[in-house]
């Protein structure tokens, strides 16, 4: 799930009418609203920040520009009421039940103690029946005249973003209920040894160094406008994702003695909880949850606004001024048609009724000095 960034009165008091910021990143740095990598937030987090700021100030974005101008500071009597918190996770109960069943499959031969479980976002979604086996296949296998490769990439990216939020709510509730000790979505360093992946949970120093590296690589790329990229979304919109990840991979191996890095859910669970899950879950109930969850996902994903918005493309337009005509550009959303969305849902998400419970696809081991 995207982190919630709280805007306070003290932060708003730092602003004054007429103040101009050349872009959202400059505004974020001024108010110290940055993500864990030191980058400006993006996507739904950016919209949340702007909505919260709007409670205290009126910001105006100039057409054809990235600049933000503070038009008005709202008096305390005119500050807007706090926005309602959603937090409604309609998929949570099914996801939790499936996760319990999948974790109960950890070998009963494991001795008493704590167990580390590593799950990628795609694998946990697949294990819960939120996507099918074709989701991570090459794009060309679901490509036709109506669904362009860029549409498929964008669809997957936005679906992953939604799933990350649904899974976050489920795992947080399980953690609050003390069904496991801890759960974090974190970069994990991977070494290839004898054909097997050896995982390493980075130390605080390693994680800090990696986050600094990630931020530097992001800022080394330019938008179409010539400005620095502020986050991964800017990289994606500029069409340079493959170059970015190749550069990040090369820089990573130059600094760290590992082969690659991948973000995973890192769950620490004790064997007592696993035994309890084993006693309280069964295959029949889990299978019902898998199909119930998949049906709900197939029905509701096409209704999400961010899915229907499709991809953004850069379009140029002419602005006439006293000095003559100037060519400006902006990103315009190209909506996906209902037909394309329906095809992508069927190709990448839908699970037939006869399908059994998906494989768990996680890696687990007993805790041992950050190495697995």
mmCIF file of C-alpha atoms in Angstrom:
data_model
loop_
_atom_site.group_PDB
_atom_site.id
_atom_site.type_symbol
_atom_site.label_atom_id
_atom_site.label_comp_id
_atom_site.label_asym_id
_atom_site.label_seq_id
_atom_site.Cartn_x
_atom_site.Cartn_y
_atom_site.Cartn_z
ATOM 1 C CA UNK A 1 0.000 0.000 0.000
ATOM 2 C CA UNK A 2 1.111 3.571 -0.581
ATOM 3 C CA UNK A 3 2.243 5.296 2.597
ATOM 4 C CA UNK A 4 -0.051 7.979 4.025
ATOM 5 C CA UNK A 5 1.706 11.359 4.113
ATOM 6 C CA UNK A 6 0.197 13.631 6.751
ATOM 7 C CA UNK A 7 0.114 17.361 6.095
ATOM 8 C CA UNK A 8 0.116 19.508 9.227
ATOM 9 C CA UNK A 9 -0.648 23.148 9.929
ATOM 10 C CA UNK A 10 3.050 23.743 10.668
ATOM 11 C CA UNK A 11 3.957 22.527 7.191
ATOM 12 C CA UNK A 12 1.332 24.749 5.594
ATOM 13 C CA UNK A 13 2.603 27.724 7.627
ATOM 14 C CA UNK A 14 5.916 27.491 5.749
ATOM 15 C CA UNK A 15 4.140 28.558 2.552
ATOM 16 C CA UNK A 16 3.150 32.084 1.549
ATOM 17 C CA UNK A 17 0.991 33.574 -1.185
ATOM 18 C CA UNK A 18 2.750 34.036 -4.509
ATOM 19 C CA UNK A 19 5.384 31.412 -3.744
ATOM 20 C CA UNK A 20 6.376 29.472 -6.874
ATOM 21 C CA UNK A 21 7.831 25.968 -7.123
ATOM 22 C CA UNK A 22 9.300 24.846 -10.430
ATOM 23 C CA UNK A 23 7.837 21.348 -10.048
ATOM 24 C CA UNK A 24 6.256 18.957 -7.562
ATOM 25 C CA UNK A 25 9.654 17.688 -6.483
ATOM 26 C CA UNK A 26 10.709 21.195 -5.421
ATOM 27 C CA UNK A 27 7.497 21.531 -3.412
ATOM 28 C CA UNK A 28 8.052 18.109 -1.828
ATOM 29 C CA UNK A 29 11.628 18.915 -0.854
ATOM 30 C CA UNK A 30 10.590 22.271 0.611
ATOM 31 C CA UNK A 31 7.954 20.612 2.807
ATOM 32 C CA UNK A 32 10.086 17.473 3.348
ATOM 33 C CA UNK A 33 7.433 15.162 1.905
ATOM 34 C CA UNK A 34 9.658 12.453 0.438
ATOM 35 C CA UNK A 35 9.505 8.690 0.200
ATOM 36 C CA UNK A 36 12.015 6.307 1.776
ATOM 37 C CA UNK A 37 14.330 6.753 -1.232
ATOM 38 C CA UNK A 38 14.383 10.528 -0.847
ATOM 39 C CA UNK A 39 12.252 10.994 -3.971
ATOM 40 C CA UNK A 40 9.052 12.932 -4.479
ATOM 41 C CA UNK A 41 6.002 10.721 -4.094
ATOM 42 C CA UNK A 42 3.943 9.772 -7.127
ATOM 43 C CA UNK A 43 0.669 8.186 -8.171
ATOM 44 C CA UNK A 44 -2.028 7.943 -5.513
ATOM 45 C CA UNK A 45 0.395 9.196 -2.836
ATOM 46 C CA UNK A 46 0.931 12.395 -4.824
ATOM 47 C CA UNK A 47 -2.822 12.851 -5.203
ATOM 48 C CA UNK A 48 -3.243 12.289 -1.461
ATOM 49 C CA UNK A 49 -0.571 14.897 -0.660
ATOM 50 C CA UNK A 50 -2.147 17.460 -2.996
ATOM 51 C CA UNK A 51 -5.604 16.807 -1.548
ATOM 52 C CA UNK A 52 -4.276 17.272 1.989
ATOM 53 C CA UNK A 53 -2.429 20.460 1.023
ATOM 54 C CA UNK A 54 -5.638 21.768 -0.510
ATOM 55 C CA UNK A 55 -7.174 21.782 2.963
ATOM 56 C CA UNK A 56 -4.742 24.535 3.982
ATOM 57 C CA UNK A 57 -3.713 26.331 0.785
ATOM 58 C CA UNK A 58 -4.871 26.870 -2.776
ATOM 59 C CA UNK A 59 -2.245 25.730 -5.278
ATOM 60 C CA UNK A 60 -2.426 26.399 -8.988
ATOM 61 C CA UNK A 61 -0.515 24.492 -11.657
ATOM 62 C CA UNK A 62 0.286 26.531 -14.731
ATOM 63 C CA UNK A 63 -0.997 25.023 -17.981
ATOM 64 C CA UNK A 64 1.789 23.564 -20.062
ATOM 65 C CA UNK A 65 4.193 23.841 -17.153
ATOM 66 C CA UNK A 66 5.240 21.858 -14.095
ATOM 67 C CA UNK A 67 5.211 24.983 -11.891
ATOM 68 C CA UNK A 68 2.993 25.274 -8.822
ATOM 69 C CA UNK A 69 1.998 28.675 -7.434
ATOM 70 C CA UNK A 70 0.550 29.295 -3.976
ATOM 71 C CA UNK A 71 -2.524 31.388 -4.794
ATOM 72 C CA UNK A 72 -4.033 31.596 -1.320
ATOM 73 C CA UNK A 73 -3.363 30.618 2.288
ATOM 74 C CA UNK A 74 -6.655 29.580 3.823
ATOM 75 C CA UNK A 75 -7.457 31.346 7.125
ATOM 76 C CA UNK A 76 -7.913 28.949 10.028
ATOM 77 C CA UNK A 77 -11.669 29.464 9.847
ATOM 78 C CA UNK A 78 -11.654 28.322 6.188
ATOM 79 C CA UNK A 79 -9.461 25.228 6.510
ATOM 80 C CA UNK A 80 -11.290 22.317 4.922
ATOM 81 C CA UNK A 81 -12.414 19.358 7.001
ATOM 82 C CA UNK A 82 -10.198 16.248 7.057
ATOM 83 C CA UNK A 83 -10.838 13.882 4.199
ATOM 84 C CA UNK A 84 -12.667 10.669 5.113
ATOM 85 C CA UNK A 85 -10.414 7.649 5.485
ATOM 86 C CA UNK A 86 -11.314 4.727 3.292
ATOM 87 C CA UNK A 87 -9.399 1.738 4.610
ATOM 88 C CA UNK A 88 -12.185 -0.506 3.333
ATOM 89 C CA UNK A 89 -10.637 -3.695 2.052
ATOM 90 C CA UNK A 90 -13.394 -5.766 0.484
ATOM 91 C CA UNK A 91 -10.953 -8.559 -0.386
ATOM 92 C CA UNK A 92 -9.247 -8.836 3.009
ATOM 93 C CA UNK A 93 -11.096 -11.779 4.537
ATOM 94 C CA UNK A 94 -10.492 -14.009 1.513
ATOM 95 C CA UNK A 95 -6.829 -12.993 1.214
ATOM 96 C CA UNK A 96 -6.211 -13.690 4.906
ATOM 97 C CA UNK A 97 -7.848 -17.110 4.748
ATOM 98 C CA UNK A 98 -5.786 -18.102 1.703
ATOM 99 C CA UNK A 99 -2.539 -16.810 3.233
ATOM 100 C CA UNK A 100 -3.212 -18.843 6.375
ATOM 101 C CA UNK A 101 -3.694 -21.975 4.301
ATOM 102 C CA UNK A 102 -0.602 -21.331 2.176
ATOM 103 C CA UNK A 103 1.566 -20.698 5.250
ATOM 104 C CA UNK A 104 0.199 -23.832 6.911
ATOM 105 C CA UNK A 105 1.914 -25.830 4.149
ATOM 106 C CA UNK A 106 5.341 -25.066 5.637
ATOM 107 C CA UNK A 107 6.882 -28.410 6.509
ATOM 108 C CA UNK A 108 5.782 -29.722 9.930
ATOM 109 C CA UNK A 109 9.320 -31.071 10.321
ATOM 110 C CA UNK A 110 10.632 -27.556 10.973
ATOM 111 C CA UNK A 111 11.681 -27.349 14.613
ATOM 112 C CA UNK A 112 10.251 -24.882 17.087
ATOM 113 C CA UNK A 113 11.381 -21.313 16.536
ATOM 114 C CA UNK A 114 10.879 -18.482 14.082
ATOM 115 C CA UNK A 115 10.556 -18.965 10.334
ATOM 116 C CA UNK A 116 11.401 -16.415 7.640
ATOM 117 C CA UNK A 117 9.077 -16.402 4.633
ATOM 118 C CA UNK A 118 9.880 -14.452 1.455
ATOM 119 C CA UNK A 119 7.115 -13.760 -1.057
ATOM 120 C CA UNK A 120 7.235 -11.562 -4.147
ATOM 121 C CA UNK A 121 4.191 -9.421 -4.912
ATOM 122 C CA UNK A 122 3.348 -11.405 -8.054
ATOM 123 C CA UNK A 123 3.766 -14.745 -6.292
ATOM 124 C CA UNK A 124 1.583 -13.850 -3.324
ATOM 125 C CA UNK A 125 -1.069 -12.509 -5.718
ATOM 126 C CA UNK A 126 -0.817 -15.713 -7.742
ATOM 127 C CA UNK A 127 -0.956 -17.874 -4.605
ATOM 128 C CA UNK A 128 -4.165 -16.083 -3.583
ATOM 129 C CA UNK A 129 -5.791 -16.462 -7.001
ATOM 130 C CA UNK A 130 -5.688 -12.733 -7.759
ATOM 131 C CA UNK A 131 -3.906 -13.355 -11.078
ATOM 132 C CA UNK A 132 -3.412 -16.401 -13.265
ATOM 133 C CA UNK A 133 -0.276 -18.142 -14.515
ATOM 134 C CA UNK A 134 -0.147 -15.993 -17.663
ATOM 135 C CA UNK A 135 0.297 -12.721 -15.773
ATOM 136 C CA UNK A 136 4.102 -12.885 -15.838
ATOM 137 C CA UNK A 137 4.446 -14.352 -19.329
ATOM 138 C CA UNK A 138 5.978 -12.288 -22.169
ATOM 139 C CA UNK A 139 3.715 -9.490 -23.345
ATOM 140 C CA UNK A 140 3.507 -10.846 -26.888
ATOM 141 C CA UNK A 141 1.456 -13.825 -25.716
ATOM 142 C CA UNK A 142 -1.502 -11.580 -24.847
ATOM 143 C CA UNK A 143 -0.819 -9.030 -27.554
ATOM 144 C CA UNK A 144 -3.290 -8.407 -30.366
ATOM 145 C CA UNK A 145 -4.383 -5.550 -32.572
ATOM 146 C CA UNK A 146 -6.461 -3.965 -29.814
ATOM 147 C CA UNK A 147 -4.063 -4.246 -26.851
ATOM 148 C CA UNK A 148 -0.682 -2.655 -27.463
ATOM 149 C CA UNK A 149 2.357 -3.776 -25.526
ATOM 150 C CA UNK A 150 2.494 -0.413 -23.732
ATOM 151 C CA UNK A 151 -1.134 -0.872 -22.663
ATOM 152 C CA UNK A 152 -0.358 -4.330 -21.278
ATOM 153 C CA UNK A 153 2.678 -3.053 -19.363
ATOM 154 C CA UNK A 154 0.679 -0.163 -17.939
ATOM 155 C CA UNK A 155 -2.266 -2.417 -17.061
ATOM 156 C CA UNK A 156 0.015 -4.780 -15.142
ATOM 157 C CA UNK A 157 1.722 -1.923 -13.317
ATOM 158 C CA UNK A 158 -1.584 -0.456 -12.146
ATOM 159 C CA UNK A 159 -3.005 -3.856 -11.221
ATOM 160 C CA UNK A 160 0.105 -4.548 -9.129
ATOM 161 C CA UNK A 161 -0.343 -1.207 -7.379
ATOM 162 C CA UNK A 162 -3.930 -2.089 -6.441
ATOM 163 C CA UNK A 163 -3.000 -5.608 -5.333
ATOM 164 C CA UNK A 164 -0.198 -4.259 -3.167
ATOM 165 C CA UNK A 165 -2.774 -2.202 -1.282
ATOM 166 C CA UNK A 166 -5.195 -5.122 -0.852
ATOM 167 C CA UNK A 167 -2.427 -7.427 0.374
ATOM 168 C CA UNK A 168 -1.082 -4.750 2.711
ATOM 169 C CA UNK A 169 -4.426 -4.461 4.525
ATOM 170 C CA UNK A 170 -4.682 -8.231 4.925
ATOM 171 C CA UNK A 171 -1.132 -8.640 6.235
ATOM 172 C CA UNK A 172 -1.464 -5.669 8.591
ATOM 173 C CA UNK A 173 -4.596 -7.160 10.132
ATOM 174 C CA UNK A 174 -2.868 -10.508 10.535
ATOM 175 C CA UNK A 175 0.076 -8.795 12.195
ATOM 176 C CA UNK A 176 -2.238 -6.895 14.564
ATOM 177 C CA UNK A 177 -3.875 -10.199 15.436
ATOM 178 C CA UNK A 178 -0.388 -11.562 16.199
ATOM 179 C CA UNK A 179 -0.680 -14.277 13.568
ATOM 180 C CA UNK A 180 2.947 -13.589 12.753
ATOM 181 C CA UNK A 181 5.743 -11.605 14.334
ATOM 182 C CA UNK A 182 6.507 -9.068 11.624
ATOM 183 C CA UNK A 183 5.935 -8.309 7.966
ATOM 184 C CA UNK A 184 7.766 -5.828 5.740
ATOM 185 C CA UNK A 185 7.936 -5.131 2.020
ATOM 186 C CA UNK A 186 11.654 -4.656 1.538
ATOM 187 C CA UNK A 187 14.503 -5.010 -0.968
ATOM 188 C CA UNK A 188 16.211 -8.398 -0.672
ATOM 189 C CA UNK A 189 19.695 -9.021 -2.070
ATOM 190 C CA UNK A 190 20.089 -12.243 -4.045
ATOM 191 C CA UNK A 191 23.130 -14.358 -4.899
ATOM 192 C CA UNK A 192 23.108 -17.158 -7.461
ATOM 193 C CA UNK A 193 24.862 -20.173 -5.993
ATOM 194 C CA UNK A 194 24.871 -23.583 -7.701
ATOM 195 C CA UNK A 195 21.687 -22.768 -9.562
ATOM 196 C CA UNK A 196 19.852 -21.680 -6.409
ATOM 197 C CA UNK A 197 18.950 -18.243 -5.092
ATOM 198 C CA UNK A 198 20.531 -17.337 -1.762
ATOM 199 C CA UNK A 199 18.702 -14.448 -0.102
ATOM 200 C CA UNK A 200 20.217 -11.774 2.095
ATOM 201 C CA UNK A 201 18.181 -9.290 4.122
ATOM 202 C CA UNK A 202 20.183 -6.040 3.963
ATOM 203 C CA UNK A 203 21.453 -4.486 7.159
ATOM 204 C CA UNK A 204 20.468 -0.911 8.027
ATOM 205 C CA UNK A 205 23.685 0.395 6.468
ATOM 206 C CA UNK A 206 23.225 -1.686 3.310
ATOM 207 C CA UNK A 207 19.601 -0.595 3.013
ATOM 208 C CA UNK A 208 20.579 3.057 3.401
ATOM 209 C CA UNK A 209 23.278 2.690 0.731
ATOM 210 C CA UNK A 210 20.855 0.937 -1.615
ATOM 211 C CA UNK A 211 18.188 3.623 -1.158
ATOM 212 C CA UNK A 212 20.780 6.304 -1.907
ATOM 213 C CA UNK A 213 21.839 4.400 -5.018
ATOM 214 C CA UNK A 214 18.227 4.002 -6.144
ATOM 215 C CA UNK A 215 17.593 7.725 -5.718
ATOM 216 C CA UNK A 216 20.745 8.690 -7.641
ATOM 217 C CA UNK A 217 19.877 6.422 -10.560
ATOM 218 C CA UNK A 218 16.326 7.821 -10.710
ATOM 219 C CA UNK A 219 17.611 11.398 -10.772
ATOM 220 C CA UNK A 220 20.163 10.567 -13.475
ATOM 221 C CA UNK A 221 17.333 10.107 -15.995
ATOM 222 C CA UNK A 222 15.567 12.959 -17.751
ATOM 223 C CA UNK A 223 11.940 13.511 -18.624
ATOM 224 C CA UNK A 224 10.943 14.471 -22.145
ATOM 225 C CA UNK A 225 10.893 18.069 -20.903
ATOM 226 C CA UNK A 226 14.561 17.814 -19.939
ATOM 227 C CA UNK A 227 13.871 17.910 -16.201
ATOM 228 C CA UNK A 228 15.205 15.275 -13.835
ATOM 229 C CA UNK A 229 12.983 12.289 -13.143
ATOM 230 C CA UNK A 230 11.658 12.388 -9.600
ATOM 231 C CA UNK A 231 10.429 8.816 -9.177
ATOM 232 C CA UNK A 232 9.779 5.508 -10.921
ATOM 233 C CA UNK A 233 6.562 6.805 -12.450
ATOM 234 C CA UNK A 234 8.502 9.503 -14.302
ATOM 235 C CA UNK A 235 10.859 6.795 -15.568
ATOM 236 C CA UNK A 236 7.916 4.784 -16.839
ATOM 237 C CA UNK A 237 6.250 7.760 -18.511
ATOM 238 C CA UNK A 238 9.483 8.669 -20.259
ATOM 239 C CA UNK A 239 9.608 5.184 -21.799
ATOM 240 C CA UNK A 240 12.994 4.416 -20.249
ATOM 241 C CA UNK A 241 12.050 1.667 -17.784
ATOM 242 C CA UNK A 242 14.296 -0.999 -19.317
ATOM 243 C CA UNK A 243 17.277 1.384 -19.408
ATOM 244 C CA UNK A 244 16.622 2.414 -15.811
ATOM 245 C CA UNK A 245 16.505 -1.137 -14.447
ATOM 246 C CA UNK A 246 19.586 -2.122 -16.447
ATOM 247 C CA UNK A 247 21.468 0.865 -15.055
ATOM 248 C CA UNK A 248 20.262 0.122 -11.519
ATOM 249 C CA UNK A 249 21.331 -3.508 -11.884
ATOM 250 C CA UNK A 250 24.796 -2.524 -13.148
ATOM 251 C CA UNK A 251 25.326 0.018 -10.368
ATOM 252 C CA UNK A 252 24.048 -2.467 -7.788
ATOM 253 C CA UNK A 253 26.557 -5.164 -8.749
ATOM 254 C CA UNK A 254 29.351 -2.564 -8.754
ATOM 255 C CA UNK A 255 28.658 -1.682 -5.121
ATOM 256 C CA UNK A 256 27.253 -4.834 -3.518
ATOM 257 C CA UNK A 257 28.664 -8.403 -3.648
ATOM 258 C CA UNK A 258 25.338 -9.836 -4.819
ATOM 259 C CA UNK A 259 23.872 -10.683 -8.202
ATOM 260 C CA UNK A 260 20.577 -8.816 -8.058
ATOM 261 C CA UNK A 261 17.995 -7.193 -5.789
ATOM 262 C CA UNK A 262 14.253 -7.759 -5.610
ATOM 263 C CA UNK A 263 11.535 -6.319 -3.385
ATOM 264 C CA UNK A 264 9.694 -8.986 -1.407
ATOM 265 C CA UNK A 265 7.339 -9.441 1.497
ATOM 266 C CA UNK A 266 9.484 -10.627 4.405
ATOM 267 C CA UNK A 267 7.284 -12.362 6.965
ATOM 268 C CA UNK A 268 8.622 -13.711 10.250
ATOM 269 C CA UNK A 269 6.310 -16.276 11.807
ATOM 270 C CA UNK A 270 6.720 -18.679 14.706
ATOM 271 C CA UNK A 271 6.022 -22.389 14.389
ATOM 272 C CA UNK A 272 3.230 -22.204 16.976
ATOM 273 C CA UNK A 273 1.270 -19.882 14.674
ATOM 274 C CA UNK A 274 1.896 -22.204 11.735
ATOM 275 C CA UNK A 275 0.526 -25.152 13.702
ATOM 276 C CA UNK A 276 -2.534 -23.105 14.632
ATOM 277 C CA UNK A 277 -3.096 -22.218 10.970
ATOM 278 C CA UNK A 278 -2.705 -25.870 10.043
ATOM 279 C CA UNK A 279 -5.447 -26.814 12.498
ATOM 280 C CA UNK A 280 -7.829 -24.005 11.532
ATOM 281 C CA UNK A 281 -7.706 -24.113 7.727
ATOM 282 C CA UNK A 282 -8.580 -26.683 5.113
ATOM 283 C CA UNK A 283 -8.281 -27.124 1.370
ATOM 284 C CA UNK A 284 -12.003 -26.917 0.631
ATOM 285 C CA UNK A 285 -12.514 -23.576 2.381
ATOM 286 C CA UNK A 286 -9.358 -22.159 0.819
ATOM 287 C CA UNK A 287 -10.457 -23.179 -2.680
ATOM 288 C CA UNK A 288 -13.783 -21.419 -2.168
ATOM 289 C CA UNK A 289 -11.917 -18.273 -1.087
ATOM 290 C CA UNK A 290 -9.633 -18.440 -4.135
ATOM 291 C CA UNK A 291 -12.532 -18.494 -6.588
ATOM 292 C CA UNK A 292 -14.578 -15.974 -4.613
ATOM 293 C CA UNK A 293 -11.604 -13.595 -4.565
ATOM 294 C CA UNK A 294 -10.846 -14.092 -8.257
ATOM 295 C CA UNK A 295 -14.479 -13.440 -9.192
ATOM 296 C CA UNK A 296 -14.451 -10.208 -7.168
ATOM 297 C CA UNK A 297 -11.151 -9.087 -8.718
ATOM 298 C CA UNK A 298 -12.374 -9.786 -12.264
ATOM 299 C CA UNK A 299 -15.558 -7.839 -11.576
ATOM 300 C CA UNK A 300 -14.051 -4.825 -9.833
ATOM 301 C CA UNK A 301 -10.655 -4.238 -11.469
ATOM 302 C CA UNK A 302 -12.256 -2.861 -14.693
ATOM 303 C CA UNK A 303 -14.182 -0.346 -12.567
ATOM 304 C CA UNK A 304 -11.090 1.217 -10.998
ATOM 305 C CA UNK A 305 -10.480 4.745 -12.217
ATOM 306 C CA UNK A 306 -6.715 4.296 -12.549
ATOM 307 C CA UNK A 307 -7.224 1.207 -14.738
ATOM 308 C CA UNK A 308 -9.697 2.934 -17.039
ATOM 309 C CA UNK A 309 -7.422 5.950 -17.395
ATOM 310 C CA UNK A 310 -4.958 3.820 -19.315
ATOM 311 C CA UNK A 311 -1.548 5.177 -20.210
ATOM 312 C CA UNK A 312 -0.192 8.693 -20.548
ATOM 313 C CA UNK A 313 1.387 9.937 -23.748
ATOM 314 C CA UNK A 314 3.193 13.181 -24.434
ATOM 315 C CA UNK A 315 1.340 15.527 -26.762
ATOM 316 C CA UNK A 316 2.439 18.905 -28.053
ATOM 317 C CA UNK A 317 0.278 21.986 -28.449
ATOM 318 C CA UNK A 318 0.826 25.607 -29.451
ATOM 319 C CA UNK A 319 0.460 28.539 -27.063
ATOM 320 C CA UNK A 320 0.241 32.027 -28.554
ATOM 321 C CA UNK A 321 1.882 34.833 -26.582
ATOM 322 C CA UNK A 322 2.939 38.415 -27.259
ATOM 323 C CA UNK A 323 6.294 37.072 -28.408
ATOM 324 C CA UNK A 324 4.720 34.684 -30.895
ATOM 325 C CA UNK A 325 3.768 31.033 -30.922
ATOM 326 C CA UNK A 326 5.421 28.609 -28.503
ATOM 327 C CA UNK A 327 5.270 24.837 -28.664
ATOM 328 C CA UNK A 328 4.474 23.266 -25.301
ATOM 329 C CA UNK A 329 3.813 19.702 -24.279
ATOM 330 C CA UNK A 330 1.945 17.838 -21.594
ATOM 331 C CA UNK A 331 1.026 14.261 -20.749
ATOM 332 C CA UNK A 332 -2.462 13.255 -21.856
ATOM 333 C CA UNK A 333 -4.204 10.115 -20.651
ATOM 334 C CA UNK A 334 -5.264 7.677 -23.348
ATOM 335 C CA UNK A 335 -8.106 5.669 -21.896
ATOM 336 C CA UNK A 336 -8.300 1.935 -22.448
ATOM 337 C CA UNK A 337 -11.471 0.744 -24.117
ATOM 338 C CA UNK A 338 -13.832 -1.572 -22.243
ATOM 339 C CA UNK A 339 -13.041 -4.264 -24.805
ATOM 340 C CA UNK A 340 -9.293 -4.080 -24.170
ATOM 341 C CA UNK A 341 -9.728 -4.073 -20.386
ATOM 342 C CA UNK A 342 -12.052 -7.069 -20.604
ATOM 343 C CA UNK A 343 -9.531 -8.963 -22.748
ATOM 344 C CA UNK A 344 -6.652 -8.189 -20.391
ATOM 345 C CA UNK A 345 -8.667 -9.243 -17.341
ATOM 346 C CA UNK A 346 -9.566 -12.531 -19.016
ATOM 347 C CA UNK A 347 -6.001 -13.135 -20.253
ATOM 348 C CA UNK A 348 -4.098 -12.179 -17.090
ATOM 349 C CA UNK A 349 -6.452 -12.475 -14.099
ATOM 350 C CA UNK A 350 -9.356 -14.868 -14.724
ATOM 351 C CA UNK A 351 -9.092 -18.348 -13.187
ATOM 352 C CA UNK A 352 -11.440 -21.099 -14.485
ATOM 353 C CA UNK A 353 -13.759 -22.788 -11.998
ATOM 354 C CA UNK A 354 -12.035 -26.151 -12.325
ATOM 355 C CA UNK A 355 -8.640 -24.816 -11.242
ATOM 356 C CA UNK A 356 -7.251 -26.050 -7.936
ATOM 357 C CA UNK A 357 -5.514 -23.983 -5.254
ATOM 358 C CA UNK A 358 -2.450 -22.246 -6.757
ATOM 359 C CA UNK A 359 1.055 -23.140 -5.603
ATOM 360 C CA UNK A 360 2.345 -21.110 -2.640
ATOM 361 C CA UNK A 361 5.578 -20.038 -4.440
ATOM 362 C CA UNK A 362 7.354 -18.662 -1.384
ATOM 363 C CA UNK A 363 10.811 -19.289 0.051
ATOM 364 C CA UNK A 364 11.174 -20.053 3.726
ATOM 365 C CA UNK A 365 13.874 -21.012 6.175
ATOM 366 C CA UNK A 366 14.777 -20.765 9.829
ATOM 367 C CA UNK A 367 16.234 -17.417 10.866
ATOM 368 C CA UNK A 368 20.018 -17.406 10.491
ATOM 369 C CA UNK A 369 22.025 -14.158 10.480
ATOM 370 C CA UNK A 370 20.170 -12.479 7.615
ATOM 371 C CA UNK A 371 21.234 -15.223 5.167
ATOM 372 C CA UNK A 372 18.745 -17.674 3.654
#
